[in-house]
Each structure stands twice: as C-alpha cells, then as structure tokens.
mmCIF file of N, CA and C in Angstrom:
data_model
loop_
_atom_site.group_PDB
_atom_site.id
_atom_site.type_symbol
_atom_site.label_atom_id
_atom_site.label_comp_id
_atom_site.label_asym_id
_atom_site.label_seq_id
_atom_site.Cartn_x
_atom_site.Cartn_y
_atom_site.Cartn_z
ATOM 1 N N UNK A 1 0.746 -1.055 0.195
ATOM 2 C CA UNK A 1 0.145 0.324 0.250
ATOM 3 C C UNK A 1 1.026 1.448 -0.095
ATOM 4 N N UNK A 2 1.614 2.060 0.949
ATOM 5 C CA UNK A 2 2.234 2.761 1.273
ATOM 6 C C UNK A 2 3.550 2.278 1.202
ATOM 7 N N UNK A 3 4.869 2.355 0.324
ATOM 8 C CA UNK A 3 6.201 2.374 0.870
ATOM 9 C C UNK A 3 6.545 3.165 0.762
ATOM 10 N N UNK A 4 7.286 2.526 2.412
ATOM 11 C CA UNK A 4 8.405 3.336 3.712
ATOM 12 C C UNK A 4 9.711 2.522 3.584
ATOM 13 N N UNK A 5 10.821 2.635 3.606
ATOM 14 C CA UNK A 5 12.010 2.226 4.167
ATOM 15 C C UNK A 5 12.314 1.889 5.280
ATOM 16 N N UNK A 6 13.019 1.739 6.061
ATOM 17 C CA UNK A 6 13.235 1.289 7.206
ATOM 18 C C UNK A 6 13.764 2.443 8.055
ATOM 19 N N UNK A 7 14.634 3.335 7.506
ATOM 20 C CA UNK A 7 15.070 4.669 7.206
ATOM 21 C C UNK A 7 13.758 6.319 8.099
ATOM 22 N N UNK A 8 12.530 5.549 7.108
ATOM 23 C CA UNK A 8 11.546 6.523 7.548
ATOM 24 C C UNK A 8 10.760 6.275 8.634
ATOM 25 N N UNK A 9 10.817 4.940 8.940
ATOM 26 C CA UNK A 9 10.395 4.340 9.169
ATOM 27 C C UNK A 9 10.509 4.334 11.445
ATOM 28 N N UNK A 10 11.976 4.289 11.412
ATOM 29 C CA UNK A 10 12.889 5.203 12.371
ATOM 30 C C UNK A 10 12.475 6.434 12.951
ATOM 31 N N UNK A 11 12.307 6.645 12.159
ATOM 32 C CA UNK A 11 12.293 8.174 12.146
ATOM 33 C C UNK A 11 11.245 8.163 12.545
ATOM 34 N N UNK A 12 10.027 8.147 12.197
ATOM 35 C CA UNK A 12 8.546 8.319 12.014
ATOM 36 C C UNK A 12 8.797 8.365 14.011
ATOM 37 N N UNK A 13 8.825 7.124 13.908
ATOM 38 C CA UNK A 13 8.746 6.005 15.601
ATOM 39 C C UNK A 13 10.039 7.492 16.709
ATOM 40 N N UNK A 14 10.638 7.748 15.950
ATOM 41 C CA UNK A 14 11.668 8.439 17.227
ATOM 42 C C UNK A 14 10.521 10.316 16.734
ATOM 43 N N UNK A 15 10.138 10.360 16.123
ATOM 44 C CA UNK A 15 9.194 11.357 16.299
ATOM 45 C C UNK A 15 7.999 11.389 17.369
ATOM 46 N N UNK A 16 6.843 9.831 17.104
ATOM 47 C CA UNK A 16 6.194 9.867 17.741
ATOM 48 C C UNK A 16 6.310 9.639 19.100
ATOM 49 N N UNK A 17 8.009 9.241 19.714
ATOM 50 C CA UNK A 17 8.078 8.739 20.804
ATOM 51 C C UNK A 17 8.343 10.054 21.762
ATOM 52 N N UNK A 18 8.944 10.974 20.754
ATOM 53 C CA UNK A 18 8.941 12.440 21.423
ATOM 54 C C UNK A 18 7.856 13.799 21.339
ATOM 55 N N UNK A 19 6.706 13.306 20.403
ATOM 56 C CA UNK A 19 5.655 13.568 20.829
ATOM 57 C C UNK A 19 4.219 13.497 21.206
ATOM 58 N N UNK A 20 4.264 11.642 21.338
ATOM 59 C CA UNK A 20 3.605 10.836 22.374
ATOM 60 C C UNK A 20 4.040 10.946 23.681
ATOM 61 N N UNK A 21 5.212 10.672 23.943
ATOM 62 C CA UNK A 21 5.689 10.147 24.878
ATOM 63 C C UNK A 21 5.474 9.001 25.118
ATOM 64 N N UNK A 22 6.755 7.793 26.171
ATOM 65 C CA UNK A 22 6.820 6.675 25.630
ATOM 66 C C UNK A 22 5.973 6.029 26.809
ATOM 67 N N UNK A 23 4.415 6.616 27.908
ATOM 68 C CA UNK A 23 3.630 6.004 28.437
ATOM 69 C C UNK A 23 2.551 5.235 27.385
ATOM 70 N N UNK A 24 2.294 6.801 26.660
ATOM 71 C CA UNK A 24 0.935 6.580 25.638
ATOM 72 C C UNK A 24 1.413 6.000 24.427
ATOM 73 N N UNK A 25 2.938 5.659 23.853
ATOM 74 C CA UNK A 25 3.201 5.331 22.632
ATOM 75 C C UNK A 25 2.871 3.994 22.200
ATOM 76 N N UNK A 26 2.834 2.715 23.225
ATOM 77 C CA UNK A 26 2.312 1.249 23.303
ATOM 78 C C UNK A 26 0.678 1.356 22.744
ATOM 79 N N UNK A 27 -0.516 1.981 23.348
ATOM 80 C CA UNK A 27 -1.385 1.897 23.549
ATOM 81 C C UNK A 27 -1.616 2.737 21.300
ATOM 82 N N UNK A 28 -0.767 4.051 21.364
ATOM 83 C CA UNK A 28 -1.543 4.836 20.003
ATOM 84 C C UNK A 28 -0.737 4.052 19.136
ATOM 85 N N UNK A 29 0.119 2.685 19.134
ATOM 86 C CA UNK A 29 0.656 2.213 17.933
ATOM 87 C C UNK A 29 -0.239 1.122 18.123
ATOM 88 N N UNK A 30 -0.888 0.665 19.261
ATOM 89 C CA UNK A 30 -2.005 -0.638 18.910
ATOM 90 C C UNK A 30 -2.912 0.030 17.828
ATOM 91 N N UNK A 31 -3.628 1.199 18.765
ATOM 92 C CA UNK A 31 -4.721 1.374 18.348
ATOM 93 C C UNK A 31 -4.163 2.318 16.428
ATOM 94 N N UNK A 32 -3.307 2.654 16.248
ATOM 95 C CA UNK A 32 -2.592 2.912 15.045
ATOM 96 C C UNK A 32 -2.449 1.175 13.854
ATOM 97 N N UNK A 33 -2.384 -0.092 14.680
ATOM 98 C CA UNK A 33 -2.745 -1.397 13.986
ATOM 99 C C UNK A 33 -3.768 -1.516 13.394
ATOM 100 N N UNK A 34 -4.591 -2.481 14.489
ATOM 101 C CA UNK A 34 -5.885 -1.906 14.472
ATOM 102 C C UNK A 34 -6.953 -1.671 13.531
ATOM 103 N N UNK A 35 -6.523 -0.491 13.451
ATOM 104 C CA UNK A 35 -6.966 0.689 12.320
ATOM 105 C C UNK A 35 -6.604 0.271 11.001
ATOM 106 N N UNK A 36 -5.217 0.326 10.981
ATOM 107 C CA UNK A 36 -4.685 -0.042 9.505
ATOM 108 C C UNK A 36 -5.438 -1.650 8.731
ATOM 109 N N UNK A 37 -5.282 -2.571 10.082
ATOM 110 C CA UNK A 37 -5.632 -3.944 9.894
ATOM 111 C C UNK A 37 -7.607 -4.070 9.347
ATOM 112 N N UNK A 38 -8.178 -2.579 10.153
ATOM 113 C CA UNK A 38 -9.754 -2.613 9.565
ATOM 114 C C UNK A 38 -9.725 -1.853 8.152
ATOM 115 N N UNK A 39 -9.022 -0.634 7.980
ATOM 116 C CA UNK A 39 -8.851 -0.216 6.550
ATOM 117 C C UNK A 39 -8.412 -1.875 5.138
ATOM 118 N N UNK A 40 -7.089 -2.848 5.827
ATOM 119 C CA UNK A 40 -6.830 -3.225 4.758
ATOM 120 C C UNK A 40 -7.999 -4.157 3.965
ATOM 121 N N UNK A 41 -9.097 -4.715 5.836
ATOM 122 C CA UNK A 41 -9.576 -6.207 5.420
ATOM 123 C C UNK A 41 -11.662 -4.788 4.457
ATOM 124 N N UNK A 42 -11.436 -3.791 4.966
ATOM 125 C CA UNK A 42 -12.444 -2.698 4.137
ATOM 126 C C UNK A 42 -11.566 -3.095 2.113
ATOM 127 N N UNK A 43 -10.964 -2.372 2.515
ATOM 128 C CA UNK A 43 -10.491 -2.761 0.776
ATOM 129 C C UNK A 43 -10.514 -4.062 0.548
ATOM 130 N N UNK A 44 -10.254 -5.182 1.364
ATOM 131 C CA UNK A 44 -10.087 -6.303 0.836
ATOM 132 C C UNK A 44 -11.428 -6.950 0.430
ATOM 133 N N UNK A 45 -12.802 -6.085 1.122
ATOM 134 C CA UNK A 45 -13.898 -6.364 0.643
ATOM 135 C C UNK A 45 -14.621 -5.738 -0.996
ATOM 136 N N UNK A 46 -13.976 -4.167 -0.642
ATOM 137 C CA UNK A 46 -14.175 -3.943 -1.836
ATOM 138 C C UNK A 46 -13.904 -4.209 -3.043
ATOM 139 N N UNK A 47 -12.545 -4.769 -3.547
ATOM 140 C CA UNK A 47 -12.022 -5.644 -4.238
ATOM 141 C C UNK A 47 -12.916 -6.922 -4.694
ATOM 142 N N UNK A 48 -12.775 -7.644 -3.249
ATOM 143 C CA UNK A 48 -13.867 -8.343 -3.611
ATOM 144 C C UNK A 48 -15.452 -9.096 -4.273
ATOM 145 N N UNK A 49 -16.271 -7.706 -3.381
ATOM 146 C CA UNK A 49 -16.951 -6.945 -4.243
ATOM 147 C C UNK A 49 -17.033 -6.846 -5.695
ATOM 148 N N UNK A 50 -16.193 -6.425 -6.003
ATOM 149 C CA UNK A 50 -15.955 -5.089 -7.845
ATOM 150 C C UNK A 50 -15.541 -6.754 -8.605
ATOM 151 N N UNK A 51 -14.928 -7.973 -7.889
ATOM 152 C CA UNK A 51 -14.598 -8.992 -8.717
ATOM 153 C C UNK A 51 -15.726 -9.800 -9.300
ATOM 154 N N UNK A 52 -16.254 -9.955 -8.044
ATOM 155 C CA UNK A 52 -18.184 -11.084 -7.670
ATOM 156 C C UNK A 52 -18.606 -9.888 -9.086
ATOM 157 N N UNK A 53 -18.553 -8.678 -9.200
ATOM 158 C CA UNK A 53 -19.610 -8.292 -10.106
ATOM 159 C C UNK A 53 -19.290 -8.077 -11.580
ATOM 160 N N UNK A 54 -17.035 -8.086 -11.807
ATOM 161 C CA UNK A 54 -16.779 -8.157 -13.075
ATOM 162 C C UNK A 54 -17.390 -9.654 -13.753
ATOM 163 N N UNK A 55 -17.398 -10.397 -13.287
ATOM 164 C CA UNK A 55 -17.360 -12.406 -12.782
ATOM 165 C C UNK A 55 -18.749 -12.480 -13.270
ATOM 166 N N UNK A 56 -19.858 -12.018 -12.667
ATOM 167 C CA UNK A 56 -21.881 -11.451 -12.059
ATOM 168 C C UNK A 56 -21.310 -10.777 -14.167
ATOM 169 N N UNK A 57 -20.949 -10.763 -14.418
ATOM 170 C CA UNK A 57 -21.191 -9.649 -16.018
ATOM 171 C C UNK A 57 -20.644 -10.123 -17.150
ATOM 172 N N UNK A 58 -19.274 -11.387 -16.749
ATOM 173 C CA UNK A 58 -19.010 -11.770 -17.754
ATOM 174 C C UNK A 58 -20.294 -13.074 -17.717
ATOM 175 N N UNK A 59 -20.977 -13.501 -16.556
ATOM 176 C CA UNK A 59 -21.071 -14.645 -17.012
ATOM 177 C C UNK A 59 -22.730 -14.086 -17.978
ATOM 178 N N UNK A 60 -22.984 -12.786 -17.790
ATOM 179 C CA UNK A 60 -24.336 -12.349 -17.810
ATOM 180 C C UNK A 60 -24.177 -12.650 -19.916
ATOM 181 N N UNK A 61 -23.027 -11.669 -20.290
ATOM 182 C CA UNK A 61 -22.237 -12.008 -21.245
ATOM 183 C C UNK A 61 -22.854 -13.436 -22.178
ATOM 184 N N UNK A 62 -22.347 -14.012 -21.193
ATOM 185 C CA UNK A 62 -22.204 -15.282 -21.732
ATOM 186 C C UNK A 62 -22.945 -16.124 -22.148
ATOM 187 N N UNK A 63 -24.356 -15.754 -20.872
ATOM 188 C CA UNK A 63 -25.644 -16.650 -20.995
ATOM 189 C C UNK A 63 -26.150 -15.586 -22.052
ATOM 190 N N UNK A 64 -26.454 -14.238 -22.708
ATOM 191 C CA UNK A 64 -26.510 -13.765 -24.178
ATOM 192 C C UNK A 64 -26.204 -14.569 -25.202
ATOM 193 N N UNK A 65 -24.631 -14.759 -25.060
ATOM 194 C CA UNK A 65 -23.638 -15.791 -26.195
ATOM 195 C C UNK A 65 -24.776 -16.194 -26.116
ATOM 196 N N UNK A 66 -24.560 -17.328 -25.473
ATOM 197 C CA UNK A 66 -25.336 -19.145 -25.673
ATOM 198 C C UNK A 66 -26.885 -18.569 -26.296
ATOM 199 N N UNK A 67 -27.621 -17.980 -25.311
ATOM 200 C CA UNK A 67 -28.962 -18.486 -25.820
ATOM 201 C C UNK A 67 -28.966 -17.537 -27.158
ATOM 202 N N UNK A 68 -28.597 -16.898 -27.760
ATOM 203 C CA UNK A 68 -28.747 -15.627 -28.717
ATOM 204 C C UNK A 68 -27.927 -17.625 -30.111
ATOM 205 N N UNK A 69 -27.213 -18.012 -29.734
ATOM 206 C CA UNK A 69 -26.627 -19.182 -30.280
ATOM 207 C C UNK A 69 -27.997 -19.984 -30.414
ATOM 208 N N UNK A 70 -28.368 -20.618 -29.355
ATOM 209 C CA UNK A 70 -29.326 -21.552 -29.536
ATOM 210 C C UNK A 70 -31.248 -21.347 -30.206
ATOM 211 N N UNK A 71 -31.125 -19.911 -30.461
ATOM 212 C CA UNK A 71 -32.085 -19.403 -31.107
ATOM 213 C C UNK A 71 -31.451 -19.649 -32.600
ATOM 214 N N UNK A 72 -30.239 -19.217 -32.908
ATOM 215 C CA UNK A 72 -30.086 -19.251 -34.475
ATOM 216 C C UNK A 72 -30.000 -20.573 -34.644
ATOM 217 N N UNK A 73 -29.630 -21.447 -33.463
ATOM 218 C CA UNK A 73 -29.650 -23.191 -34.567
ATOM 219 C C UNK A 73 -31.064 -23.792 -34.047
ATOM 220 N N UNK A 74 -31.717 -22.934 -33.610
ATOM 221 C CA UNK A 74 -32.856 -23.088 -33.354
ATOM 222 C C UNK A 74 -33.981 -23.048 -35.179
ATOM 223 N N UNK A 75 -33.089 -22.565 -35.538
ATOM 224 C CA UNK A 75 -33.561 -21.902 -36.511
ATOM 225 C C UNK A 75 -33.081 -22.263 -38.247
ATOM 226 N N UNK A 76 -31.987 -22.604 -37.824
ATOM 227 C CA UNK A 76 -31.464 -22.889 -38.475
ATOM 228 C C UNK A 76 -32.038 -24.828 -38.744
ATOM 229 N N UNK A 77 -32.675 -24.892 -38.090
ATOM 230 C CA UNK A 77 -32.652 -26.164 -37.507
ATOM 231 C C UNK A 77 -34.194 -26.375 -37.897
ATOM 232 N N UNK A 78 -35.101 -25.270 -37.757
ATOM 233 C CA UNK A 78 -36.584 -25.158 -38.768
ATOM 234 C C UNK A 78 -36.778 -24.860 -39.890
ATOM 235 N N UNK A 79 -34.944 -23.640 -40.370
ATOM 236 C CA UNK A 79 -35.084 -23.792 -42.037
ATOM 237 C C UNK A 79 -35.126 -24.577 -42.957
ATOM 238 N N UNK A 80 -34.056 -25.711 -42.353
ATOM 239 C CA UNK A 80 -33.361 -27.651 -42.621
ATOM 240 C C UNK A 80 -34.662 -28.354 -43.021
ATOM 241 N N UNK A 81 -35.182 -28.216 -41.423
ATOM 242 C CA UNK A 81 -37.102 -29.105 -41.999
ATOM 243 C C UNK A 81 -37.822 -28.993 -42.870
ATOM 244 N N UNK A 82 -37.548 -27.475 -43.348
ATOM 245 C CA UNK A 82 -38.532 -27.171 -44.088
ATOM 246 C C UNK A 82 -38.596 -28.175 -45.297
ATOM 247 N N UNK A 83 -37.281 -28.150 -46.252
ATOM 248 C CA UNK A 83 -37.771 -29.134 -47.416
ATOM 249 C C UNK A 83 -38.556 -30.505 -47.410
ATOM 250 N N UNK A 84 -37.747 -31.183 -45.641
ATOM 251 C CA UNK A 84 -38.354 -32.144 -46.080
ATOM 252 C C UNK A 84 -39.628 -32.129 -45.168
ATOM 253 N N UNK A 85 -40.083 -31.551 -45.121
ATOM 254 C CA UNK A 85 -41.510 -31.834 -44.368
ATOM 255 C C UNK A 85 -42.155 -31.263 -45.850
ATOM 256 N N UNK A 86 -42.075 -30.887 -46.304
ATOM 257 C CA UNK A 86 -42.974 -30.582 -47.440
ATOM 258 C C UNK A 86 -43.466 -31.736 -48.245
ATOM 259 N N UNK A 87 -42.157 -32.018 -48.525
ATOM 260 C CA UNK A 87 -41.802 -33.271 -49.743
ATOM 261 C C UNK A 87 -42.639 -34.612 -49.042
ATOM 262 N N UNK A 88 -42.791 -34.443 -47.504
ATOM 263 C CA UNK A 88 -43.372 -35.478 -46.290
ATOM 264 C C UNK A 88 -44.866 -34.626 -46.733
ATOM 265 N N UNK A 89 -45.703 -33.663 -46.838
ATOM 266 C CA UNK A 89 -46.724 -33.695 -46.680
ATOM 267 C C UNK A 89 -47.009 -34.122 -48.282
ATOM 268 N N UNK A 90 -46.288 -34.063 -49.135
ATOM 269 C CA UNK A 90 -46.329 -34.748 -50.939
ATOM 270 C C UNK A 90 -46.389 -35.936 -50.841
ATOM 271 N N UNK A 91 -46.010 -36.921 -49.964
ATOM 272 C CA UNK A 91 -45.382 -38.493 -50.764
ATOM 273 C C UNK A 91 -47.058 -38.400 -49.502
ATOM 274 N N UNK A 92 -47.185 -38.318 -48.382
ATOM 275 C CA UNK A 92 -48.344 -38.474 -47.418
ATOM 276 C C UNK A 92 -50.233 -38.339 -48.478
ATOM 277 N N UNK A 93 -49.963 -36.920 -49.356
ATOM 278 C CA UNK A 93 -50.988 -37.190 -50.113
ATOM 279 C C UNK A 93 -51.084 -36.943 -51.234
ATOM 280 N N UNK A 94 -50.077 -38.152 -51.554
ATOM 281 C CA UNK A 94 -49.683 -39.290 -53.082
ATOM 282 C C UNK A 94 -50.478 -40.284 -52.444
ATOM 283 N N UNK A 95 -49.984 -41.016 -51.548
ATOM 284 C CA UNK A 95 -50.228 -42.292 -50.960
ATOM 285 C C UNK A 95 -51.598 -41.978 -50.488
ATOM 286 N N UNK A 96 -52.851 -40.322 -49.709
ATOM 287 C CA UNK A 96 -53.563 -40.850 -49.953
ATOM 288 C C UNK A 96 -54.808 -40.177 -51.447
ATOM 289 N N UNK A 97 -54.664 -40.425 -51.418
ATOM 290 C CA UNK A 97 -54.872 -39.942 -53.140
ATOM 291 C C UNK A 97 -54.614 -41.693 -53.907
ATOM 292 N N UNK A 98 -54.092 -42.380 -54.329
ATOM 293 C CA UNK A 98 -53.757 -43.757 -54.254
ATOM 294 C C UNK A 98 -54.344 -44.586 -54.012
ATOM 295 N N UNK A 99 -54.633 -44.661 -52.167
ATOM 296 C CA UNK A 99 -55.326 -45.201 -52.060
ATOM 297 C C UNK A 99 -57.323 -44.396 -52.243
ATOM 298 N N UNK A 100 -56.986 -43.929 -51.810
ATOM 299 C CA UNK A 100 -58.355 -43.382 -52.406
ATOM 300 C C UNK A 100 -59.559 -43.661 -54.119
ATOM 301 N N UNK A 101 -58.573 -43.895 -54.938
ATOM 302 C CA UNK A 101 -58.674 -44.289 -56.114
ATOM 303 C C UNK A 101 -58.717 -46.490 -56.086
ATOM 304 N N UNK A 102 -60.351 -45.876 -56.984
ATOM 305 C CA UNK A 102 -60.366 -47.605 -56.830
ATOM 306 C C UNK A 102 -60.297 -48.811 -57.319
ATOM 307 N N UNK A 103 -59.231 -49.897 -57.259
ATOM 308 C CA UNK A 103 -58.092 -50.823 -58.140
ATOM 309 C C UNK A 103 -58.632 -50.120 -59.438
ATOM 310 N N UNK A 104 -57.911 -50.631 -60.546
ATOM 311 C CA UNK A 104 -58.174 -50.658 -61.858
ATOM 312 C C UNK A 104 -58.158 -52.459 -62.359
ATOM 313 N N UNK A 105 -57.564 -52.999 -61.838
ATOM 314 C CA UNK A 105 -57.367 -53.869 -62.086
ATOM 315 C C UNK A 105 -57.679 -55.440 -60.683
ATOM 316 N N UNK A 106 -57.302 -56.490 -60.603
ATOM 317 C CA UNK A 106 -57.813 -57.004 -59.377
ATOM 318 C C UNK A 106 -55.687 -57.801 -59.119
ATOM 319 N N UNK A 107 -55.584 -57.892 -58.135
ATOM 320 C CA UNK A 107 -54.799 -58.270 -57.923
ATOM 321 C C UNK A 107 -54.622 -59.420 -57.091
ATOM 322 N N UNK A 108 -54.445 -61.122 -57.103
ATOM 323 C CA UNK A 108 -55.078 -62.164 -56.051
ATOM 324 C C UNK A 108 -53.271 -62.740 -55.264
ATOM 325 N N UNK A 109 -53.552 -62.516 -53.969
ATOM 326 C CA UNK A 109 -52.787 -62.077 -53.039
ATOM 327 C C UNK A 109 -52.672 -63.871 -52.513
ATOM 328 N N UNK A 110 -51.253 -64.440 -52.451
ATOM 329 C CA UNK A 110 -50.776 -65.851 -52.475
ATOM 330 C C UNK A 110 -50.889 -66.320 -50.875
ATOM 331 N N UNK A 111 -52.175 -67.371 -50.737
ATOM 332 C CA UNK A 111 -52.012 -67.247 -49.321
ATOM 333 C C UNK A 111 -50.465 -68.261 -49.220
ATOM 334 N N UNK A 112 -49.727 -68.561 -47.679
ATOM 335 C CA UNK A 112 -48.739 -68.974 -47.453
ATOM 336 C C UNK A 112 -49.121 -69.919 -47.237
ATOM 337 N N UNK A 113 -48.286 -71.370 -47.438
ATOM 338 C CA UNK A 113 -48.560 -72.461 -47.981
ATOM 339 C C UNK A 113 -48.886 -73.296 -46.368
ATOM 340 N N UNK A 114 -48.838 -73.055 -45.166
ATOM 341 C CA UNK A 114 -49.131 -73.561 -43.386
ATOM 342 C C UNK A 114 -50.583 -73.068 -43.128
ATOM 343 N N UNK A 115 -50.802 -73.055 -42.804
ATOM 344 C CA UNK A 115 -52.734 -72.418 -42.314
ATOM 345 C C UNK A 115 -52.091 -71.251 -40.779
ATOM 346 N N UNK A 116 -50.709 -71.240 -40.580
ATOM 347 C CA UNK A 116 -49.770 -69.682 -39.402
ATOM 348 C C UNK A 116 -50.172 -68.978 -40.318
ATOM 349 N N UNK A 117 -50.961 -68.043 -39.814
ATOM 350 C CA UNK A 117 -51.135 -66.506 -40.402
ATOM 351 C C UNK A 117 -49.523 -65.848 -39.351
ATOM 352 N N UNK A 118 -48.793 -65.159 -40.492
ATOM 353 C CA UNK A 118 -48.124 -64.105 -40.050
ATOM 354 C C UNK A 118 -47.681 -62.921 -40.122
ATOM 355 N N UNK A 119 -47.196 -62.457 -38.238
ATOM 356 C CA UNK A 119 -48.509 -61.586 -38.374
ATOM 357 C C UNK A 119 -46.525 -60.332 -37.251
ATOM 358 N N UNK A 120 -46.774 -59.205 -38.268
ATOM 359 C CA UNK A 120 -44.871 -58.496 -38.352
ATOM 360 C C UNK A 120 -44.480 -57.936 -36.930
ATOM 361 N N UNK A 121 -45.958 -57.319 -36.075
ATOM 362 C CA UNK A 121 -45.792 -56.691 -35.221
ATOM 363 C C UNK A 121 -46.257 -57.210 -33.729
ATOM 364 N N UNK A 122 -46.182 -59.036 -33.897
ATOM 365 C CA UNK A 122 -46.368 -59.364 -32.603
ATOM 366 C C UNK A 122 -45.176 -59.477 -32.149
ATOM 367 N N UNK A 123 -45.258 -59.923 -30.764
ATOM 368 C CA UNK A 123 -44.041 -60.172 -30.045
ATOM 369 C C UNK A 123 -43.885 -62.222 -30.343
ATOM 370 N N UNK A 124 -42.410 -62.255 -30.228
ATOM 371 C CA UNK A 124 -41.777 -63.904 -30.802
ATOM 372 C C UNK A 124 -42.370 -64.205 -29.792
ATOM 373 N N UNK A 125 -42.784 -65.898 -29.642
ATOM 374 C CA UNK A 125 -43.387 -67.159 -29.467
ATOM 375 C C UNK A 125 -42.410 -67.474 -27.781
ATOM 376 N N UNK A 126 -43.491 -67.502 -27.140
ATOM 377 C CA UNK A 126 -42.314 -67.796 -25.962
ATOM 378 C C UNK A 126 -41.825 -69.359 -26.010
ATOM 379 N N UNK A 127 -40.517 -69.734 -24.854
ATOM 380 C CA UNK A 127 -39.492 -70.253 -25.301
ATOM 381 C C UNK A 127 -39.960 -71.819 -24.173
ATOM 382 N N UNK A 128 -39.709 -73.085 -25.917
ATOM 383 C CA UNK A 128 -40.922 -73.925 -24.808
ATOM 384 C C UNK A 128 -39.620 -74.575 -23.973
ATOM 385 N N UNK A 129 -39.955 -74.761 -22.983
ATOM 386 C CA UNK A 129 -39.240 -75.531 -21.832
ATOM 387 C C UNK A 129 -38.460 -76.475 -22.262
ATOM 388 N N UNK A 130 -37.591 -76.714 -21.588
ATOM 389 C CA UNK A 130 -36.548 -77.773 -22.120
ATOM 390 C C UNK A 130 -37.421 -79.034 -21.353
ATOM 391 N N UNK A 131 -37.092 -80.504 -21.324
ATOM 392 C CA UNK A 131 -37.890 -81.168 -21.037
ATOM 393 C C UNK A 131 -36.378 -81.629 -19.307
ATOM 394 N N UNK A 132 -36.462 -81.544 -18.185
ATOM 395 C CA UNK A 132 -35.797 -82.237 -17.498
ATOM 396 C C UNK A 132 -34.727 -84.071 -17.511
ATOM 397 N N UNK A 133 -33.716 -83.006 -17.659
ATOM 398 C CA UNK A 133 -33.361 -84.550 -17.260
ATOM 399 C C UNK A 133 -33.049 -85.214 -16.090
ATOM 400 N N UNK A 134 -31.774 -86.277 -15.837
ATOM 401 C CA UNK A 134 -32.075 -86.971 -14.383
ATOM 402 C C UNK A 134 -30.882 -86.556 -14.663
ATOM 403 N N UNK A 135 -30.087 -85.918 -13.471
ATOM 404 C CA UNK A 135 -29.228 -85.559 -12.145
ATOM 405 C C UNK A 135 -28.066 -86.838 -11.406
ATOM 406 N N UNK A 136 -27.995 -88.050 -11.669
ATOM 407 C CA UNK A 136 -27.606 -88.950 -11.266
ATOM 408 C C UNK A 136 -25.640 -88.710 -11.172
#
C-alpha cells in the first residue's frame, strides 16, 4: 500500500516517541495497527465485491451469447426441416390419393402354404421349456 523504508519508519517512530511520550506510545501504536488492519479488511472486501460484479457481468454476457446461439441453431433447424416437411406432406397426399382411387385391376395375393398367419408386429413366441434330465 504505502512504500516506507526502514529509515523513514525509524524517523517516524522517534518523532512519535518525542511527541506522544513513552507511556502512551504502545496504546497509540496498538490503535493505529487496529485501524490499519480494519482499513485492509475494508479494501479487501471492496476488491472482492468488484471482482464478483465483473465475474457476474461476464457470466451474463456468456449467457446472452449462448441464448443467441441457441436461437440461431433453432432457426437453422427449422429452416432445414422445411423442405423435408414439404416433401413428406407431398408423399402423404400422394399416398392418400393412391389409396382413395378404386383399383383398376384385381390382384390375387397368395396365401402362405401353412395355416399359420404371420404378424410382423407380434412378439416372438415364448421359448418351450426343456425336458428335465436325470441328474445322477
């Protein structure tokens, strides 16, 4: 904080000893030390508050940048999905139009050779239990 050399401190001490006197000098030195300590704590607190404010401002700036990047990404995704959505709607309308037209010719579908019907979305059959072996 202040830059005093040892010689300057010795001169100040000698003047204080002459002016204040040897009886009151220890009490005055203690009071001055307590005041300097209080001043240092106050300065450290102010520095910490300023540092927190600077960090908070940086975090707010980063938050704003991330929000802007998120909005930009969302807009890019929406713009990129527009052609896909249009082609999907066209395919759906083509399929609906094809399904709504009556068939112009008949198509026979061959039945499976066995009586068993296949369902693609049915769960697989449960495994059959194995026969018990004699454990001798």
